[in-house]
Coordinates of C-alpha atoms and ligand atoms in Angstrom, one line a residue:
X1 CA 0.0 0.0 0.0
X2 CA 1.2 3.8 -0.6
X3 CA -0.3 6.7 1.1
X4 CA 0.2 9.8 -2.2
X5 CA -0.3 13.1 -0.7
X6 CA -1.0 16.4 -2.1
X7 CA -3.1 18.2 -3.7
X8 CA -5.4 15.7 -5.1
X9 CA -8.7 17.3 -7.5
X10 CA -10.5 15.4 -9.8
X11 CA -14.5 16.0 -10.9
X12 CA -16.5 12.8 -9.8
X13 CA -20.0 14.6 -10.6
X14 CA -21.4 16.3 -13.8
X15 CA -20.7 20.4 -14.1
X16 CA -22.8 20.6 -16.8
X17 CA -25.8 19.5 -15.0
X18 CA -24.6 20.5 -11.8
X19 CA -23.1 23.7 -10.0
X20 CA -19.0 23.1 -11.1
X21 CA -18.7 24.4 -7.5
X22 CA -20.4 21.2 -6.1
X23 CA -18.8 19.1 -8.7
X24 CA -14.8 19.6 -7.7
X25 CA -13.5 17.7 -5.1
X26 CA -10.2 18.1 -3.1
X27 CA -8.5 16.1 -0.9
X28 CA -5.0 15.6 0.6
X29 CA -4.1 11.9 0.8
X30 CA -5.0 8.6 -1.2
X31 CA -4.7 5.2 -0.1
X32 CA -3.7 3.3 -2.9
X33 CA -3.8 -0.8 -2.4
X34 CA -3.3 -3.7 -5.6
X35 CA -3.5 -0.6 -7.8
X36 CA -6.9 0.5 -6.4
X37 CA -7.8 3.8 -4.5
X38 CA -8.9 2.3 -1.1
X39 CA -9.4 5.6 0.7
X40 CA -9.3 9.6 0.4
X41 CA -8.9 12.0 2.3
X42 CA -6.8 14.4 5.7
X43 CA -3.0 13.0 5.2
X44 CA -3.2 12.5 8.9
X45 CA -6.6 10.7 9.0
X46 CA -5.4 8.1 6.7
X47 CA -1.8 7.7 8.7
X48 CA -3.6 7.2 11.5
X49 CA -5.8 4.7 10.1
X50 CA -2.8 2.6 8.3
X51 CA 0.7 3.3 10.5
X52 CA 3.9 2.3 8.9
X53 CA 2.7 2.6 5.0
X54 CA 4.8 4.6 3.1
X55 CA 3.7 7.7 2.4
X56 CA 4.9 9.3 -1.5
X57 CA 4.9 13.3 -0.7
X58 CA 3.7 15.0 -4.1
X59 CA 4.2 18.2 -2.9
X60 CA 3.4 21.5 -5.4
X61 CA 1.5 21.4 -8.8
X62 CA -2.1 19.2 -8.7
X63 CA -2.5 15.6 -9.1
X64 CA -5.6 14.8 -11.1
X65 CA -6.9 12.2 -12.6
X66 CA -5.0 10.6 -15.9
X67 CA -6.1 12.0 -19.3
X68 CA -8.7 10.2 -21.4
X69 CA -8.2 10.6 -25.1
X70 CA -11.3 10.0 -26.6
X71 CA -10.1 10.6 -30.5
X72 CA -6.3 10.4 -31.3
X73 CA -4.9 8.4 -34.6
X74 CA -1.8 5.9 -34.1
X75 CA -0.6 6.1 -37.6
X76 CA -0.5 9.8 -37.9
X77 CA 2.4 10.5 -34.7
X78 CA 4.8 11.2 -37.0
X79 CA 3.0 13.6 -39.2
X80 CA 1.3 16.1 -36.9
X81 CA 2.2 20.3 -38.4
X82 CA 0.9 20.1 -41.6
X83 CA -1.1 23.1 -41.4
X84 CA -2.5 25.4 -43.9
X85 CA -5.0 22.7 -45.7
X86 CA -8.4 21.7 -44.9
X87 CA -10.0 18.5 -44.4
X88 CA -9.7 16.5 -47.4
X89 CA -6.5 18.0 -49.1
X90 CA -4.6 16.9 -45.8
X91 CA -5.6 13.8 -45.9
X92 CA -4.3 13.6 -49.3
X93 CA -1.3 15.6 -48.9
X94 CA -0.2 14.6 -45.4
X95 CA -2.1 11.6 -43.3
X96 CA -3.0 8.8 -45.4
X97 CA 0.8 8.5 -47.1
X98 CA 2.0 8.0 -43.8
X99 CA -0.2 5.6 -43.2
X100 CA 0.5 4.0 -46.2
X101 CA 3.8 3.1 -44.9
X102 CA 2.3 0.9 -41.9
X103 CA 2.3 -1.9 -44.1
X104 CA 5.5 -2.5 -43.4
X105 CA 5.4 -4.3 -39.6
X106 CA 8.4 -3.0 -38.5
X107 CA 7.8 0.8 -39.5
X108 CA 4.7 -0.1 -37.2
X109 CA 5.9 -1.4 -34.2
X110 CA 8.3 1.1 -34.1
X111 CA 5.7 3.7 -34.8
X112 CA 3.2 1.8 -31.7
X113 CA 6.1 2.5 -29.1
X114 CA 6.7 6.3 -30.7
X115 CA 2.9 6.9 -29.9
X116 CA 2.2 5.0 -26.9
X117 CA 5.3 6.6 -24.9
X118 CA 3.7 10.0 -26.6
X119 CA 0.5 9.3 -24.9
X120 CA 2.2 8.4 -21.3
X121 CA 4.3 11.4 -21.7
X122 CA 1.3 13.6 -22.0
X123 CA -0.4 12.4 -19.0
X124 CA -2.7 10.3 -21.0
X125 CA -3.6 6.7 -19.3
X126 CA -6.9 5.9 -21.9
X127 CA -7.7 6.6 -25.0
X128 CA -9.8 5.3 -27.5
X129 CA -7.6 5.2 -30.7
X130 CA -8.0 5.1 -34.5
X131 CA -5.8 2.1 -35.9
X132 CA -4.0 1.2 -38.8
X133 CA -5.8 -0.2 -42.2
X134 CA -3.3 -2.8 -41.4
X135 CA -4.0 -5.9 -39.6
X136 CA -0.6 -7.1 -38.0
X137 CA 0.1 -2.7 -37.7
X138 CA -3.1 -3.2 -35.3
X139 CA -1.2 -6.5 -33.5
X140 CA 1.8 -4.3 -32.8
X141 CA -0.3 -1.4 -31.2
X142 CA -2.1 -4.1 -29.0
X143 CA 1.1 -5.9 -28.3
X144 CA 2.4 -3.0 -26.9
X145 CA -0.5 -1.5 -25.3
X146 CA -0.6 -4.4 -23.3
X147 CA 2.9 -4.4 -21.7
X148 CA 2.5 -0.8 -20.6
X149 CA -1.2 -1.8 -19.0
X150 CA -2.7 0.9 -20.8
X151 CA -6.0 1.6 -20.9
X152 CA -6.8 1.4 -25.1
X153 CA -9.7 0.9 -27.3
X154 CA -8.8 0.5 -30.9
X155 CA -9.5 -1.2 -34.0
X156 CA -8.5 -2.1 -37.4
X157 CA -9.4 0.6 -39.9
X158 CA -11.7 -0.4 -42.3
X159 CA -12.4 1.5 -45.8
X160 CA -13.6 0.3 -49.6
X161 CA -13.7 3.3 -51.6
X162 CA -12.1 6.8 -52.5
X163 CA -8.8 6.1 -51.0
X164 CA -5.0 5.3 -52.0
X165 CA -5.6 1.3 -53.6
X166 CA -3.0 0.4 -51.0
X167 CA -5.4 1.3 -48.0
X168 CA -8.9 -0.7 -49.2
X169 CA -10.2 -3.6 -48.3
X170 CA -13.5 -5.7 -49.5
X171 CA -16.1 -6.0 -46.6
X172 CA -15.3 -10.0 -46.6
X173 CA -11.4 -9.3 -45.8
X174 CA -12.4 -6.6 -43.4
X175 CA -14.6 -9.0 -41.4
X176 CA -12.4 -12.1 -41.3
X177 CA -9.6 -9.7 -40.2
X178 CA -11.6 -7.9 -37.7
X179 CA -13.2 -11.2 -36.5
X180 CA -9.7 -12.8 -35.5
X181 CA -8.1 -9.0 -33.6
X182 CA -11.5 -9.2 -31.8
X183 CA -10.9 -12.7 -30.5
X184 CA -7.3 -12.4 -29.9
X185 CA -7.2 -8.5 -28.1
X186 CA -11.3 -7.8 -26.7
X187 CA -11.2 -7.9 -22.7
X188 CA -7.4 -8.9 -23.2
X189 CA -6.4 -7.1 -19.3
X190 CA -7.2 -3.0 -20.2
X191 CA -7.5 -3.6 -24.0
X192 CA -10.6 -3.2 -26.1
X193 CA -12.1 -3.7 -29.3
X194 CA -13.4 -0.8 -31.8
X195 CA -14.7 -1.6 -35.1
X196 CA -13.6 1.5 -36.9
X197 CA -14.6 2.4 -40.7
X198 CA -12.5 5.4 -41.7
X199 CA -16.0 7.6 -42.4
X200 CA -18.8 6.9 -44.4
X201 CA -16.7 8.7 -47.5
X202 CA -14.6 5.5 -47.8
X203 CA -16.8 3.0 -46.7
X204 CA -19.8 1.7 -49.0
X205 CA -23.0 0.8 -47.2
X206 CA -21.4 -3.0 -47.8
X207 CA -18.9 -2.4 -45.9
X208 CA -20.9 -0.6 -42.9
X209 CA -23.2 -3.5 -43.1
X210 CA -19.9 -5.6 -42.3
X211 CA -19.1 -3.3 -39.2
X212 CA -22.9 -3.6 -38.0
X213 CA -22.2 -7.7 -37.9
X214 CA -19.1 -7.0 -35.9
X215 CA -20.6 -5.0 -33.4
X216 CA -22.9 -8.4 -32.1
X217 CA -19.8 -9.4 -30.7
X218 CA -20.1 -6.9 -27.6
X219 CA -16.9 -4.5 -29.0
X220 CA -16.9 -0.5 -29.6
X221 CA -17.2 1.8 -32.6
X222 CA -15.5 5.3 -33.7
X223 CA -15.7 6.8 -36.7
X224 CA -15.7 10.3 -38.0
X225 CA -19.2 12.6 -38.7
X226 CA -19.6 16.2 -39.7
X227 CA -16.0 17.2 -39.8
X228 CA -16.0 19.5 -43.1
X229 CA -18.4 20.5 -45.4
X230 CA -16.8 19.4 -48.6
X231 CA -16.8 16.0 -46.6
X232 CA -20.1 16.2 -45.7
X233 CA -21.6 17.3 -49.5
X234 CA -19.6 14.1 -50.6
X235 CA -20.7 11.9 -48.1
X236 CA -24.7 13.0 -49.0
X237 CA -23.7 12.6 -53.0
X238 CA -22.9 8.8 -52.0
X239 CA -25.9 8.3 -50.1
X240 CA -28.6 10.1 -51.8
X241 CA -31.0 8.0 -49.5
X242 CA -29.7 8.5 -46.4
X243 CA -31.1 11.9 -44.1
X244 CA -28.4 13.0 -42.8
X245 CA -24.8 12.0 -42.2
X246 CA -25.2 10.1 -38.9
X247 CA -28.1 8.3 -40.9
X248 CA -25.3 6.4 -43.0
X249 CA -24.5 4.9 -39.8
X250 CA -27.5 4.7 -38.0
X251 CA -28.9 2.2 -40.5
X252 CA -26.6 0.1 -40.1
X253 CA -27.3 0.1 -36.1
X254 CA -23.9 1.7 -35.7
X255 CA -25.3 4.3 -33.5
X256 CA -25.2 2.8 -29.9
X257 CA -24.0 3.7 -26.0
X258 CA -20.7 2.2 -27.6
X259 CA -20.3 4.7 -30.3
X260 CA -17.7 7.2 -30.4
X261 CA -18.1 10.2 -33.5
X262 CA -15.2 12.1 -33.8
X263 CA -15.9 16.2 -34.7
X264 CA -19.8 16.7 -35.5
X265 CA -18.9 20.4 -36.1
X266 CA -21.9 21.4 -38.6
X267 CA -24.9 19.1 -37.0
X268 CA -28.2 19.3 -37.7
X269 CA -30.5 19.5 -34.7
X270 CA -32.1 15.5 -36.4
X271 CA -28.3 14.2 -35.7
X272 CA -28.1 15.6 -32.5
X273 CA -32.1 13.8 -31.5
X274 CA -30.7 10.8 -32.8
X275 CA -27.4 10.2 -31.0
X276 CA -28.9 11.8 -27.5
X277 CA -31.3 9.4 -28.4
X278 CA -28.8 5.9 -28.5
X279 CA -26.6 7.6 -26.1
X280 CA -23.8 7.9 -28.3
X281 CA -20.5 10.3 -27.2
X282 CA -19.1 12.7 -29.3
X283 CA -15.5 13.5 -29.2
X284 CA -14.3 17.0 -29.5
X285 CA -11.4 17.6 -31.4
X286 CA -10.8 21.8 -30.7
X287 CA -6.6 21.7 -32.1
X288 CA -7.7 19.8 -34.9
X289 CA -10.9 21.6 -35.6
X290 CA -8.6 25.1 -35.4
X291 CA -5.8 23.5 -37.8
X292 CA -8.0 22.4 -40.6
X293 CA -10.4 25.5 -40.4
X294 CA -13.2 22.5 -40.1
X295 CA -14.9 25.1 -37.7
X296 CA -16.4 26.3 -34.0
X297 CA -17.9 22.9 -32.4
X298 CA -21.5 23.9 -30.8
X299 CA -21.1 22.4 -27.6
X300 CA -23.9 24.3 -26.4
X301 CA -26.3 22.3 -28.7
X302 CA -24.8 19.0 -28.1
X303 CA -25.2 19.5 -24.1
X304 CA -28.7 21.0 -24.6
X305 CA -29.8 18.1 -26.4
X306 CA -28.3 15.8 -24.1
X307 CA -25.4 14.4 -26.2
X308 CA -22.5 12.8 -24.6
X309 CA -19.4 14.9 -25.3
X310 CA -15.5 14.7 -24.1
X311 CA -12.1 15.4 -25.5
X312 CA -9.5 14.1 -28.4
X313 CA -6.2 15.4 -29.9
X314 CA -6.6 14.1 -33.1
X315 CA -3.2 13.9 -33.6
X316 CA -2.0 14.2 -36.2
X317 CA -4.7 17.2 -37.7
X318 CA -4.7 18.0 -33.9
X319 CA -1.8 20.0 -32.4
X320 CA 0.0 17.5 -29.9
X321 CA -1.3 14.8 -27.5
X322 CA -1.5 16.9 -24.6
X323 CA -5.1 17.1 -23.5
X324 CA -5.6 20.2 -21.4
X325 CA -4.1 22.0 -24.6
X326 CA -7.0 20.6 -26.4
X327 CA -9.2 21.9 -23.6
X328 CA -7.9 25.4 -23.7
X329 CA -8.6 25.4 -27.2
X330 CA -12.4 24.3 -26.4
X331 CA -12.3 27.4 -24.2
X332 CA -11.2 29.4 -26.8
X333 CA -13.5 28.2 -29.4
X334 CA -16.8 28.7 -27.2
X335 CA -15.0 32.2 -26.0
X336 CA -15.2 33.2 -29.9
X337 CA -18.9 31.5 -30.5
X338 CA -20.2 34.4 -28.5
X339 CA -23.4 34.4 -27.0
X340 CA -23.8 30.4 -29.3
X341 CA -20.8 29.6 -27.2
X342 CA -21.0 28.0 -23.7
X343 CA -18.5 29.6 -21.7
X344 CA -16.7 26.8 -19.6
X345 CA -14.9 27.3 -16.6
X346 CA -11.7 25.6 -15.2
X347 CA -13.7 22.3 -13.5
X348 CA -15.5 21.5 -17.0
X349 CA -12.0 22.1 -18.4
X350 CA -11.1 19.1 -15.8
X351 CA -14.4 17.4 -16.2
X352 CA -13.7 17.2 -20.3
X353 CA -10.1 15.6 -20.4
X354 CA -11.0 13.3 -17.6
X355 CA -14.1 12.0 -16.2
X356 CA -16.2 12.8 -19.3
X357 CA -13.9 10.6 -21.5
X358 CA -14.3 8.3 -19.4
X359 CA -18.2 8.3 -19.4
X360 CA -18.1 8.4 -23.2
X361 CA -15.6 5.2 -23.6
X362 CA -17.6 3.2 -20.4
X363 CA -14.8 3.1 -18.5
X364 CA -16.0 5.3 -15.5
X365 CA -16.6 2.2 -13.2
X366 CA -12.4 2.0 -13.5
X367 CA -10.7 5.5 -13.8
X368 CA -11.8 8.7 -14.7
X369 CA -11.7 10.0 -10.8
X370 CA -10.5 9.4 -7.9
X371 CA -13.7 7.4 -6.0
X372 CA -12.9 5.0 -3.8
X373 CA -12.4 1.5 -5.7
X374 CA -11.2 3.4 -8.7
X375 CA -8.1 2.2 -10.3
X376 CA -5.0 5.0 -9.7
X377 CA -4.9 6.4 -13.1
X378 CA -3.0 9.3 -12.5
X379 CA -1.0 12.7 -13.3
X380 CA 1.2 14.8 -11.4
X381 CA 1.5 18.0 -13.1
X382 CA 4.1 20.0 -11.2
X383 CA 6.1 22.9 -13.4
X384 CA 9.8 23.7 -12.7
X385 CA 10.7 26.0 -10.0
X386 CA 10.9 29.6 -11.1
X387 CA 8.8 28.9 -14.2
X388 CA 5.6 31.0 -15.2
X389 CA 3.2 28.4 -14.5
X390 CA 5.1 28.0 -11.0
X391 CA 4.9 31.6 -10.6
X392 CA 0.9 31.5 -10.9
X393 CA 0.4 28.6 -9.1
X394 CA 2.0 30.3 -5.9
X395 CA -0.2 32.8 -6.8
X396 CA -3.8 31.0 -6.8
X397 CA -6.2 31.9 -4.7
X398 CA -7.8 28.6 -4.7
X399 CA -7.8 25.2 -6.0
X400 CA -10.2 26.5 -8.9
X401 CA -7.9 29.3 -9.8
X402 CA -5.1 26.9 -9.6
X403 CA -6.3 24.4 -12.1
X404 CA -7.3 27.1 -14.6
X405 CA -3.4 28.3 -14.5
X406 CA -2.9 24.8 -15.1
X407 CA -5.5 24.7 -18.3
X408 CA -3.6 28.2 -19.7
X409 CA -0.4 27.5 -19.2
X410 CA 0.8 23.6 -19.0
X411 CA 2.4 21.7 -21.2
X412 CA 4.0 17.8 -21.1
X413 CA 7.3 19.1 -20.1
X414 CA 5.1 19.9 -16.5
X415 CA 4.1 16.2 -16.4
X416 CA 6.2 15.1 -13.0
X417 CA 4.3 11.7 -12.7
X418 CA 2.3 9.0 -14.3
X419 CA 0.9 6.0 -12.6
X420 CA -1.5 3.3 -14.6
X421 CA -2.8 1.0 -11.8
X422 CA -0.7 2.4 -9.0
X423 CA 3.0 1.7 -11.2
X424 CA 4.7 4.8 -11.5
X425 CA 4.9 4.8 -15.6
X426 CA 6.8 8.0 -15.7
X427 CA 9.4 10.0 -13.1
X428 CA 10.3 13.3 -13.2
X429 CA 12.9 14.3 -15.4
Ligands
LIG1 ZN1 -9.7 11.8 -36.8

């Protein structure tokens, strides 16, 4: 057992239905036993309660709750920066021919360990994660996801249409080769299965119907919705049937509690009904949103319809894996919605990069916060001495103030400490 003291906040409640006030919690101490938070609360109480167990000081900076990284893409770490073009031309220009090069195993593997020790770096300890179009790229990811006990969702990605010949795959191949990553990595310790068609742009109704089989098997989905306009006019030309852009999904019964939809920046109030409706999450992407001009998210909409929404980098469109950047940018974008936007304050800033990713990716049984019987997920974000964010912290007038210094001004290099199931994944440089 270790006793970690500090200043421990995390945001077990819901500040969008709730006063954020209410919602924050503090405390000084954790008992951590097997990995699992056992108790909470005055340092002294719990030394009191347990004498003799080491206690781990964490003293200065905030230790929250790890990251949850609800939309981030594993192929795509080594091209993040290529700014200047939207959506489509990016893709072309930038993401998919480094994808391409997955193919080869060993450019994978050593890509899964560049990402992965991204994601620890960052104070990220789950994310849900677009995969490779490439089956043994996906068996490297998972292979080394599960050494470092990582908490990862991902998925082969699948795609029959409109994209480089060396990226497509018929809906037969998809499913046999989705079928066997299923059985071999599903409920493997803290890894999980996504099914994961690129979008609806590359994937024919075929192929959807392929992923709706899939998802009888009890695993997750992600895919992208309502990123771009030119995307979504092309999406509409190749399904002049459908409603709306979440329809190509929906009727294929790939809108469900376990559906993830990456952007949803120009909904229509139908798509919003509908995945309130099946409880489906939305991830927010604000970097990437900024990068490729796709546009201002209306978070206010999603949460007044009822929508499930939480945070993801999308590296590489998105601007590093560091979530609270991503939720500065969220504030930024609502700041310049104006009276459309919904102006968030430092414990929804908290609330997005943790507990609501965890809500959205059903892991909030396990991590997310710090409850009791929680596993100790955790980041200690404590800046150098003498440094600006130092200089604010010591300045703070309270923990609230304190964590929106944190939002404005951290970065990874302020990441002290990283646990994933009470192991220490990361020390201070
Ligand atoms: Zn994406």
């Amino acid at each position: 057992m270790t006793i970690y003291a500090g200043t421990i906040v995390d945001t077990p409640g819901d500040p969008f239905a709730e006063d954020p006030g209410e919602v924050l919690r503090q405390d000084e101490a954790l008992l951590v036993r097997d990995g699992v938070i056992a108790a909470r609360g005055p340092l002294a109480a719990l030394r009191a309660a347990n004498p003799g167990e080491p206690v781990t000081r964490l003293d200065g900076g905030l230790l929250v709750p790890g990251f949850v990284d609800t939309h981030v893409h594993y192929p795509q770490i080594r091209a993040i920066g290529g700014l200047g073009l939207p959506l489509l031309d990016w893709l072309e220009r930038y993401a998919l021919p480094e994808e391409c090069k997955l193919a080869d195993r060993g450019y994978a593997r050593a890509v899964a360990a560049e990402f992965l020790g991204g994601l620890v770096a960052a104070g990220t300890t789950s994310a849900l994660v677009f995969g490779s179009h490439f089956a043994p790229a996906m068996e490297e990811l998972f292979a080394a996801a599960a050494q470092r006990d990582l908490n990862i969702t991902s998925g082969l990605v699948l795609s029959d249409r409109k994209l480089p010949p060396d990226l497509l795959h018929p809906p037969e191949t998809a499913l046999a080769d989705s079928a066997d990553l299923i059985l071999r990595w599903h409920d493997h310790g803290r890894l999980r299965y996504a099914v994961t068609p690129r979008f609806s742009l590359s994937a024919s109704d075929e192929m959807l119907d392929a992923c709706g089989q899939l998802l009888g098997k009890g695993v997750w989905f992600t895919s992208h919705i309502n990123e771009n306009l030119a995307e979504i006019a092309t999406v509409a030309g190749l399904f002049p049937g459908s409603r709306h852009y979440l329809d190509t999904y929906a009727r294929h019964e790939l809108v469900t509690p376990r559906s993830v939809f990456a952007h949803n920046v120009h909904p229509d109030d139908a798509e919003l009904a509908l995945l309130a409706e099946h409880g489906a999450s939305v991830a927010h992407c604000p970097t990437s949103n900024s990068a490729l001009g796709s546009g201002l998210f209306p978070l206010r909409r999603h949460v007044e319809h009822g929508v499930r929404v939480a945070l993801g980098s999308d590296v590489g469109a998105g601007a590093g894996l560091f979530l609270p950047k991503e939720a500065l940018q969220a504030y930024f974008m609502q700041q310049l919605l104006g009276p459309a936007g919904l102006c968030l304050n430092p414990v929804h800033l908290l609330y997005l990069a943790t507990r609501a990713g965890a809500l959205a990716l059903g892991l909030d049984a396990r991590v997310g916060d710090f409850a009791v019987g929680k596993e100790f997920d955790a980041v200690w974000l404590r800046p150098a001495d003498g440094s600006t964010l130092a200089v604010n912290l010591r300045n703070a007038r309270d923990t609230t103030d304190a964590l929106a210094r944190v939002f404005t001004l951290a970065t990874p290099a302020d990441v002290a400490g990283v646990w994933l199931r009470g192991v220490r994944v990361l020390e201070p440089r």
